[in-house]
C-alpha positions in Angstrom: 0.0 0.1 0.0 1.3 3.4 -1.1 0.2 6.0 1.4 0.7 9.7 2.2 0.3 11.3 5.5 -0.9 15.0 5.6 -1.1 17.2 8.5 0.4 20.4 9.9 3.8 20.1 11.7 3.4 18.6 14.9 0.1 16.7 14.1 1.7 13.4 14.6 2.5 12.3 11.2 5.9 11.1 12.1 4.7 9.1 15.2 1.9 7.6 13.2 4.0 6.7 10.2 6.1 4.5 12.5 3.3 2.5 14.0 1.8 2.0 10.4 5.0 1.1 9.0 5.6 -1.7 11.7 2.0 -2.9 11.2 2.3 -3.1 7.4 5.8 -4.0 7.0 6.7 -1.1 4.7 9.0 1.7 5.2 8.2 5.2 6.6 9.9 7.9 4.5 10.3 11.1 6.4 11.4 13.9 4.2 12.5 15.9 7.3 14.7 13.2 8.5 16.3 12.8 5.3 17.0 16.5 4.9 18.3 16.9 8.5 20.7 14.0 8.0 22.0 15.7 4.7 22.5 18.9 6.9 24.3 17.1 9.5 26.5 15.3 7.1 27.2 18.6 5.3 26.2 17.5 1.8 25.7 19.8 -1.1 21.9 19.2 -0.8 22.2 19.5 3.0 23.8 22.9 2.6 21.1 24.0 0.1 18.3 23.0 2.5 19.9 24.5 5.6 19.1 28.1 5.0 15.5 27.5 4.2 15.1 25.0 7.3 16.8 27.4 9.8 14.2 30.1 9.1 11.3 27.5 9.1 10.7 28.0 5.4 9.9 25.1 3.3 12.5 23.6 1.3 12.3 24.1 -2.6 10.6 21.5 -4.6 13.4 20.3 -6.8 15.3 19.5 -3.6 12.5 17.5 -2.1 11.6 15.6 -5.3 15.2 14.7 -5.9 15.4 13.2 -2.7 12.0 11.3 -2.8 12.8 10.0 -6.4 16.1 8.3 -5.1 14.5 7.1 -2.2 11.5 5.2 -3.8 13.8 3.6 -6.3 15.1 1.4 -3.5 14.3 -2.2 -3.1 12.5 -1.6 0.4 9.7 0.4 -1.2 8.8 -2.3 -3.9 5.9 -3.4 -1.7 4.8 0.0 -0.6 5.8 3.0 1.4 4.5 5.8 3.6 5.4 9.4 2.8 5.5 11.6 5.6 6.2 15.4 5.1 6.1 15.2 1.1 4.4 16.4 -0.9 4.0 19.8 0.7 2.5 21.5 -2.4 0.3 20.9 -5.2 3.5 21.4 -7.6 5.2 18.5 -5.6 2.0 16.4 -5.7 1.7 16.8 -9.5 5.4 16.1 -9.8 5.0 12.7 -8.0 2.0 11.8 -10.4 4.4 12.7 -13.4 7.1 10.3 -11.9 4.5 7.5 -12.1 3.9 7.2 -8.4 0.7 5.7 -7.6 -0.7 6.7 -4.2 -3.7 4.3 -2.8 -4.6 6.5 -0.1 -4.0 9.9 1.5 -4.7 10.3 5.2 -5.1 13.8 6.5 -4.5 14.2 10.4 -6.4 17.2 11.5 -5.2 19.0 14.6 -6.0 22.6 15.7 -3.2 25.0 15.7 -3.5 25.8 19.4 -2.9 22.1 20.3 0.0 21.9 17.9 1.5 24.9 19.6 1.2 23.0 23.0 2.6 19.8 21.5 5.7 21.3 19.7 6.8 23.4 22.7 7.3 20.1 24.6 9.1 18.3 21.8 12.8 17.1 22.3 15.1 15.4 20.0 18.4 13.7 20.8 21.4 15.6 19.3 23.3 12.3 18.9 21.0 9.7 17.3 18.0 11.8 16.5 15.1 10.0 18.5 12.2 12.0 19.4 10.6 12.5 22.7 7.9 14.8 24.2 7.7 16.0 27.9 4.1 15.4 28.2 3.3 12.5 25.7 6.5 10.6 25.3 9.0 11.6 28.0 12.5 10.1 28.3 13.2 7.8 31.4 16.2 10.2 32.5 15.3 14.1 32.0 17.2 15.7 29.1 18.7 12.3 28.1 18.1 9.9 25.2 16.7 6.4 26.4 18.8 4.7 23.4 22.1 6.3 23.6 22.1 8.6 26.6 22.6 11.7 24.2 21.6 15.3 25.3 18.1 16.1 24.4 17.5 19.4 22.7 14.9 21.6 21.4 15.1 21.9 17.6 15.0 25.4 16.1 12.0 24.5 14.0 10.1 23.7 17.2 10.7 27.2 18.8 7.5 29.2 19.2 8.1 31.9 16.6 9.3 29.4 14.2 6.2 27.1 14.7 3.9 30.0 14.0 5.9 30.5 10.8 5.5 26.8 9.9 1.8 26.8 10.5 1.2 29.8 8.4 3.3 28.2 5.5 1.5 24.9 6.0 -2.1 26.7 5.7 -0.9 28.6 2.8 1.0 26.1 0.7 0.1 22.4 1.9 -3.5 22.7 3.0 -4.7 22.9 -0.6 -3.4 19.3 -1.1 -6.6 18.2 1.1 -9.0 19.3 -1.8 -6.4 18.1 -4.4 -6.6 14.5 -3.3 -10.4 14.7 -2.2 -10.9 15.5 -5.9 -9.0 12.1 -6.8 -10.9 10.1 -4.4 -8.1 9.2 -2.2 -8.6 11.3 0.9 -9.4 10.2 4.3 -9.7 12.4 7.3 -8.7 11.3 10.6 -9.1 13.6 13.7 -5.8 13.7 15.6 -6.4 12.7 19.4 -4.3 13.5 22.4 -3.6 9.9 23.0 -1.4 8.3 20.3 -3.0 4.9 20.5 -6.6 6.4 19.8 -5.1 8.2 16.9 -3.7 5.1 15.5 -7.1 3.2 16.0 -8.8 5.9 13.9 -6.2 5.8 11.2 -6.1 2.0 10.9 -9.8 2.0 10.5 -9.6 4.6 7.7 -7.1 2.6 5.9 -9.4 -0.5 5.9 -12.4 1.5 4.6 
């Protein structure tokens, strides 16, 4: 099954992608993680994306589509995949169609902006291995330390309040039109994001079975 997860920053796409990935046995492809890895490694693409990411702006389509095209060609995507964080614009969605990428269903995780602000203010990420946590919903066993590698937990720049507001504004302007784009194609299912991760997962899996 080829899936896309839509939703504002902090709606829970990454968490749900990991869970669905395990249940369906297909890879979860997070553009955000791929871009951050490129920035960390100082690759040409990473340096190109860094200035946009630091300001909370969306990375240009040509960079995103180039990354995704390479990733979908890998063997582990032969039985399906979950795209998390892409497409972000109608132009990207059209580019995926032009690449011949067939999408079975598009899940829109709907969460109110004020809830997202609360969620992201508590988000922490390991500066060593990249594992993600949340002070309220997914705390680490030891404060400010990663459960996996004991690396220090930090607040990413794009989780700071001013940047979050900019990211939400960019989402509503540039990404939200995708909801109607995929609704017109008969592929959209809407899932109301819940505070409890398991409750959201249950609604999501039910929507996929429909």
